[in-house]
mmCIF file of C-alpha atoms in Angstrom:
data_model
loop_
_atom_site.group_PDB
_atom_site.id
_atom_site.type_symbol
_atom_site.label_atom_id
_atom_site.label_comp_id
_atom_site.label_asym_id
_atom_site.label_seq_id
_atom_site.Cartn_x
_atom_site.Cartn_y
_atom_site.Cartn_z
ATOM 1 C CA MET B 1 3.390 -22.389 -56.773
ATOM 2 C CA GLU B 2 1.966 -23.848 -53.605
ATOM 3 C CA ASN B 3 -1.469 -22.729 -52.023
ATOM 4 C CA ILE B 4 -0.772 -19.202 -50.800
ATOM 5 C CA GLN B 5 -3.720 -19.410 -48.533
ATOM 6 C CA MET B 6 -1.328 -20.743 -46.048
ATOM 7 C CA LEU B 7 0.000 -17.151 -45.689
ATOM 8 C CA ASP B 8 -1.235 -15.019 -43.113
ATOM 9 C CA TYR B 9 -2.191 -12.390 -45.359
ATOM 10 C CA PHE B 10 -4.184 -14.068 -47.639
ATOM 11 C CA LYS B 11 -6.142 -16.380 -45.822
ATOM 12 C CA SER B 12 -9.643 -16.609 -46.391
ATOM 13 C CA LEU B 13 -9.688 -14.816 -49.730
ATOM 14 C CA ASN B 14 -11.175 -15.860 -53.073
ATOM 15 C CA GLY B 15 -9.432 -17.099 -55.927
ATOM 16 C CA ASP B 16 -9.648 -13.864 -57.956
ATOM 17 C CA ILE B 17 -7.598 -12.294 -55.424
ATOM 18 C CA LEU B 18 -5.115 -14.989 -54.985
ATOM 19 C CA ASN B 19 -4.512 -15.114 -58.788
ATOM 20 C CA ASP B 20 -3.712 -11.556 -58.476
ATOM 21 C CA VAL B 21 -1.256 -12.152 -55.724
ATOM 22 C CA LYS B 22 0.496 -15.183 -57.498
ATOM 23 C CA ALA B 23 1.018 -12.986 -60.622
ATOM 24 C CA MET B 24 2.817 -10.432 -58.051
ATOM 25 C CA PHE B 25 5.160 -13.088 -56.394
ATOM 26 C CA LYS B 26 8.754 -13.285 -56.929
ATOM 27 C CA GLU B 27 10.382 -16.587 -55.714
ATOM 28 C CA GLU B 28 13.572 -16.743 -53.981
ATOM 29 C CA VAL B 29 15.609 -19.807 -52.654
ATOM 30 C CA HIS B 30 18.173 -19.791 -50.082
ATOM 31 C CA LYS B 31 20.338 -22.546 -48.464
ATOM 32 C CA ALA B 32 20.857 -22.748 -44.957
ATOM 33 C CA GLY B 33 23.368 -20.109 -43.359
ATOM 34 C CA GLU B 34 22.503 -17.769 -46.246
ATOM 35 C CA ASN B 35 21.836 -13.928 -45.582
ATOM 36 C CA ILE B 36 18.670 -12.836 -47.351
ATOM 37 C CA PHE B 37 19.176 -9.010 -46.653
ATOM 38 C CA LEU B 38 21.341 -6.665 -44.514
ATOM 39 C CA GLU B 39 20.071 -3.975 -42.161
ATOM 40 C CA GLY B 40 20.339 -0.756 -43.599
ATOM 41 C CA ASP B 41 20.098 -1.714 -47.104
ATOM 42 C CA LYS B 42 17.404 -0.791 -49.403
ATOM 43 C CA SER B 43 14.137 -2.952 -49.130
ATOM 44 C CA LYS B 44 13.230 -5.153 -51.977
ATOM 45 C CA GLY B 45 9.772 -5.616 -50.398
ATOM 46 C CA ILE B 46 7.933 -8.120 -47.873
ATOM 47 C CA TYR B 47 8.918 -11.630 -47.738
ATOM 48 C CA PHE B 48 6.697 -14.629 -47.157
ATOM 49 C CA VAL B 49 8.151 -17.938 -45.731
ATOM 50 C CA ALA B 50 6.734 -21.129 -48.004
ATOM 51 C CA GLU B 51 9.129 -23.565 -46.781
ATOM 52 C CA GLY B 52 12.074 -23.276 -44.085
ATOM 53 C CA THR B 53 12.946 -21.127 -41.045
ATOM 54 C CA VAL B 54 14.307 -17.582 -41.284
ATOM 55 C CA LYS B 55 15.889 -15.564 -38.292
ATOM 56 C CA VAL B 56 15.304 -11.556 -38.243
ATOM 57 C CA TYR B 57 18.145 -10.238 -36.014
ATOM 58 C CA LYS B 58 20.021 -7.185 -35.086
ATOM 59 C CA SER B 59 23.861 -7.195 -34.951
ATOM 60 C CA SER B 60 26.071 -5.407 -32.773
ATOM 61 C CA LYS B 61 29.471 -3.757 -33.449
ATOM 62 C CA ASP B 62 31.436 -6.460 -31.798
ATOM 63 C CA GLY B 63 29.445 -9.036 -34.041
ATOM 64 C CA ARG B 64 26.866 -10.194 -31.481
ATOM 65 C CA GLU B 65 23.371 -11.062 -32.479
ATOM 66 C CA GLN B 66 19.888 -10.422 -31.177
ATOM 67 C CA ILE B 67 17.245 -12.476 -32.698
ATOM 68 C CA LEU B 68 14.199 -10.418 -33.041
ATOM 69 C CA LYS B 69 11.979 -13.551 -34.294
ATOM 70 C CA LEU B 70 12.263 -16.790 -35.849
ATOM 71 C CA ILE B 71 9.964 -16.900 -39.233
ATOM 72 C CA TYR B 72 8.286 -20.137 -40.144
ATOM 73 C CA PRO B 73 6.058 -20.948 -42.987
ATOM 74 C CA GLY B 74 3.029 -18.970 -43.486
ATOM 75 C CA ASP B 75 4.505 -16.027 -41.514
ATOM 76 C CA SER B 76 5.995 -12.834 -43.167
ATOM 77 C CA PHE B 77 8.745 -10.508 -42.536
ATOM 78 C CA ASN B 78 10.209 -6.958 -43.443
ATOM 79 C CA ASP B 79 6.703 -5.914 -43.596
ATOM 80 C CA VAL B 80 7.352 -2.348 -42.300
ATOM 81 C CA THR B 81 9.363 -1.423 -45.259
ATOM 82 C CA VAL B 82 6.260 -1.548 -47.473
ATOM 83 C CA PHE B 83 4.245 0.725 -45.270
ATOM 84 C CA ALA B 84 6.947 3.052 -43.999
ATOM 85 C CA LYS B 85 10.550 3.719 -44.577
ATOM 86 C CA ASP B 86 11.920 1.592 -47.563
ATOM 87 C CA VAL B 87 15.315 0.533 -45.614
ATOM 88 C CA ASN B 88 15.590 -2.712 -43.820
ATOM 89 C CA PRO B 89 15.189 -2.113 -40.153
ATOM 90 C CA ALA B 90 17.127 -5.578 -39.470
ATOM 91 C CA SER B 91 19.083 -8.159 -41.057
ATOM 92 C CA ALA B 92 17.677 -11.707 -42.158
ATOM 93 C CA ASP B 93 19.435 -14.922 -42.812
ATOM 94 C CA SER B 94 18.094 -18.417 -43.537
ATOM 95 C CA VAL B 95 18.095 -20.967 -40.576
ATOM 96 C CA THR B 96 17.508 -24.024 -42.802
ATOM 97 C CA ASP B 97 17.075 -24.166 -46.573
ATOM 98 C CA VAL B 98 14.172 -21.674 -47.484
ATOM 99 C CA LYS B 99 11.807 -20.762 -50.242
ATOM 100 C CA LEU B 100 10.585 -17.367 -50.040
ATOM 101 C CA TYR B 101 7.981 -15.349 -52.058
ATOM 102 C CA LEU B 102 8.996 -11.586 -52.440
ATOM 103 C CA LEU B 103 6.218 -8.899 -53.058
ATOM 104 C CA SER B 104 7.628 -5.451 -53.840
ATOM 105 C CA ARG B 105 6.009 -2.362 -52.032
ATOM 106 C CA GLU B 106 4.854 -1.325 -55.466
ATOM 107 C CA SER B 107 3.025 -4.616 -55.732
ATOM 108 C CA MET B 108 1.736 -4.948 -52.101
ATOM 109 C CA VAL B 109 0.085 -1.125 -52.485
ATOM 110 C CA ALA B 110 -1.401 -2.048 -55.765
ATOM 111 C CA LEU B 111 -2.929 -4.997 -54.396
ATOM 112 C CA ILE B 112 -4.498 -3.276 -51.447
ATOM 113 C CA TYR B 113 -6.092 -0.592 -53.647
ATOM 114 C CA LYS B 114 -7.636 -2.999 -55.784
ATOM 115 C CA HIS B 115 -8.772 -5.448 -52.899
ATOM 116 C CA PRO B 116 -9.294 -3.598 -49.845
ATOM 117 C CA GLU B 117 -10.133 -6.894 -48.202
ATOM 118 C CA VAL B 118 -6.666 -7.602 -47.859
ATOM 119 C CA SER B 119 -6.067 -5.132 -45.494
ATOM 120 C CA LEU B 120 -7.967 -6.362 -42.533
ATOM 121 C CA ASN B 121 -5.663 -9.490 -42.699
ATOM 122 C CA ILE B 122 -2.838 -7.174 -42.966
ATOM 123 C CA ILE B 123 -3.941 -5.131 -39.839
ATOM 124 C CA ARG B 124 -4.428 -8.492 -37.620
ATOM 125 C CA SER B 125 -1.191 -9.787 -38.831
ATOM 126 C CA MET B 126 0.691 -6.531 -37.953
ATOM 127 C CA ALA B 127 -1.204 -6.449 -34.678
ATOM 128 C CA GLU B 128 0.219 -10.140 -33.445
ATOM 129 C CA LYS B 129 3.862 -8.948 -34.597
ATOM 130 C CA LEU B 130 3.496 -5.823 -32.348
ATOM 131 C CA ARG B 131 2.110 -8.177 -29.550
ATOM 132 C CA TYR B 132 5.193 -10.493 -30.090
ATOM 133 C CA LEU B 133 7.687 -7.489 -29.918
ATOM 134 C CA THR B 134 6.098 -6.039 -26.946
ATOM 135 C CA ASN B 135 6.284 -9.310 -25.168
ATOM 136 C CA ALA B 136 9.992 -9.681 -26.200
ATOM 137 C CA ILE B 137 10.926 -6.288 -24.958
ATOM 138 C CA GLU B 138 9.196 -7.066 -21.655
ATOM 139 C CA ASP B 139 11.111 -10.162 -21.463
ATOM 140 C CA LEU B 140 14.489 -8.614 -22.129
ATOM 141 C CA SER B 141 13.904 -5.874 -19.627
ATOM 142 C CA LEU B 142 12.095 -7.458 -16.757
ATOM 143 C CA LYS B 143 12.915 -11.286 -16.685
ATOM 144 C CA HIS B 144 16.020 -13.064 -15.575
ATOM 145 C CA THR B 145 17.889 -15.205 -17.772
ATOM 146 C CA GLN B 146 16.492 -18.706 -16.872
ATOM 147 C CA GLU B 147 13.182 -17.031 -17.049
ATOM 148 C CA ARG B 148 13.647 -15.840 -20.396
ATOM 149 C CA ILE B 149 15.193 -19.579 -21.595
ATOM 150 C CA ALA B 150 12.050 -21.142 -20.106
ATOM 151 C CA LYS B 151 9.551 -18.925 -21.976
ATOM 152 C CA ILE B 152 11.484 -19.271 -25.052
ATOM 153 C CA LEU B 153 11.397 -23.375 -24.947
ATOM 154 C CA LEU B 154 7.668 -22.919 -24.488
ATOM 155 C CA LEU B 155 7.195 -20.378 -27.420
ATOM 156 C CA PHE B 156 9.021 -22.646 -29.694
ATOM 157 C CA GLU B 157 7.816 -26.081 -28.441
ATOM 158 C CA GLY B 158 8.104 -28.890 -31.020
ATOM 159 C CA ARG B 159 10.485 -26.462 -32.936
ATOM 160 C CA LYS B 160 14.338 -27.345 -33.486
ATOM 161 C CA LEU B 161 16.430 -24.810 -31.608
ATOM 162 C CA SER B 162 20.111 -24.930 -31.500
ATOM 163 C CA GLN B 163 21.724 -23.362 -28.123
ATOM 164 C CA LYS B 164 23.077 -20.368 -30.054
ATOM 165 C CA ILE B 165 19.763 -19.627 -31.513
ATOM 166 C CA ILE B 166 18.310 -19.578 -27.925
ATOM 167 C CA ALA B 167 21.116 -17.625 -26.569
ATOM 168 C CA ASP B 168 20.690 -15.036 -29.393
ATOM 169 C CA ILE B 169 16.853 -14.650 -28.562
ATOM 170 C CA ALA B 170 17.640 -14.351 -25.015
ATOM 171 C CA GLY B 171 20.145 -11.988 -25.219
ATOM 172 C CA THR B 172 22.768 -14.135 -23.317
ATOM 173 C CA ALA B 173 25.822 -16.133 -24.017
ATOM 174 C CA ARG B 174 25.667 -19.908 -25.364
ATOM 175 C CA GLU B 175 27.311 -21.150 -21.908
ATOM 176 C CA VAL B 176 24.501 -19.537 -19.819
ATOM 177 C CA VAL B 177 21.954 -21.271 -21.969
ATOM 178 C CA SER B 178 23.963 -24.757 -21.694
ATOM 179 C CA ARG B 179 24.000 -24.392 -17.812
ATOM 180 C CA ALA B 180 20.391 -23.484 -17.892
ATOM 181 C CA LEU B 181 19.214 -26.567 -19.984
ATOM 182 C CA LYS B 182 21.363 -28.964 -17.936
ATOM 183 C CA ASP B 183 19.667 -27.478 -14.904
ATOM 184 C CA PHE B 184 16.327 -27.721 -16.228
ATOM 185 C CA ALA B 185 17.173 -31.636 -17.261
ATOM 186 C CA SER B 186 18.381 -32.438 -13.741
ATOM 187 C CA GLN B 187 15.065 -31.303 -12.541
ATOM 188 C CA ASN B 188 12.936 -33.669 -15.127
ATOM 189 C CA ILE B 189 11.611 -30.379 -16.529
ATOM 190 C CA ILE B 190 12.917 -31.304 -20.019
ATOM 191 C CA LYS B 191 15.132 -34.080 -21.706
ATOM 192 C CA LEU B 192 18.073 -33.481 -23.922
ATOM 193 C CA ASP B 193 18.265 -35.772 -26.385
ATOM 194 C CA LYS B 194 21.277 -35.025 -28.888
ATOM 195 C CA ARG B 195 19.942 -31.708 -30.602
ATOM 196 C CA ASP B 196 16.284 -31.963 -29.467
ATOM 197 C CA ILE B 197 14.766 -30.439 -26.266
ATOM 198 C CA ILE B 198 12.018 -32.445 -25.014
ATOM 199 C CA ILE B 199 9.782 -30.809 -22.539
ATOM 200 C CA LEU B 200 8.655 -33.129 -19.939
ATOM 201 C CA ASP B 201 6.586 -31.155 -17.406
ATOM 202 C CA LYS B 202 5.151 -28.004 -18.974
ATOM 203 C CA LYS B 203 3.457 -26.691 -15.643
ATOM 204 C CA LYS B 204 7.218 -26.229 -14.175
ATOM 205 C CA LEU B 205 8.294 -24.707 -17.247
ATOM 206 C CA GLU B 206 5.542 -22.302 -17.279
ATOM 207 C CA ASP B 207 6.022 -21.377 -13.693
ATOM 208 C CA LEU B 208 9.642 -20.806 -14.603
ATOM 209 C CA GLY B 209 8.834 -18.441 -17.486
ATOM 210 C CA GLU B 210 6.214 -16.158 -15.417
#
């Protein structure tokens, strides 16, 4: 098992604690596009991403998706089910091939009781997640579509994002994203290079996202 100090919950912890954590982990591997869990199902616990990218999302009755967050190596998801209701509040799929570490609710609670110093990292991580979701709600409620797309490009700069994923995060149609990206490219704000989106003028993109 790789160095788990890369995971936000366990940064700066000593070897004894890390050994206890490693003993509690269960490893899961998923191919790109596979479902990890569904909204409403009983939670298996908290997941940590070791490799790859995961999307956490809500689905409407007509099949439309709203991506709540993309999860990258070092981050966790489904945290709330460990500390509150034990039902998955959203669904999760692998965007790429992924390697995950799963920690059950019972194991997480036992770890906190045995090593209270873990709690500070958990609080810090949960606070960051709350800030992210607060900003996401503000963007969806108050910002125009082009503003949301500009902010997404800045937030995920250097990451590979398909137009569908951008659309699902922005809460709009793929065609709208395509038009916005072409408009940005015509102003030399970004460059579209096959599947890559390269930011050429970060200041202009920041102005658009405000």
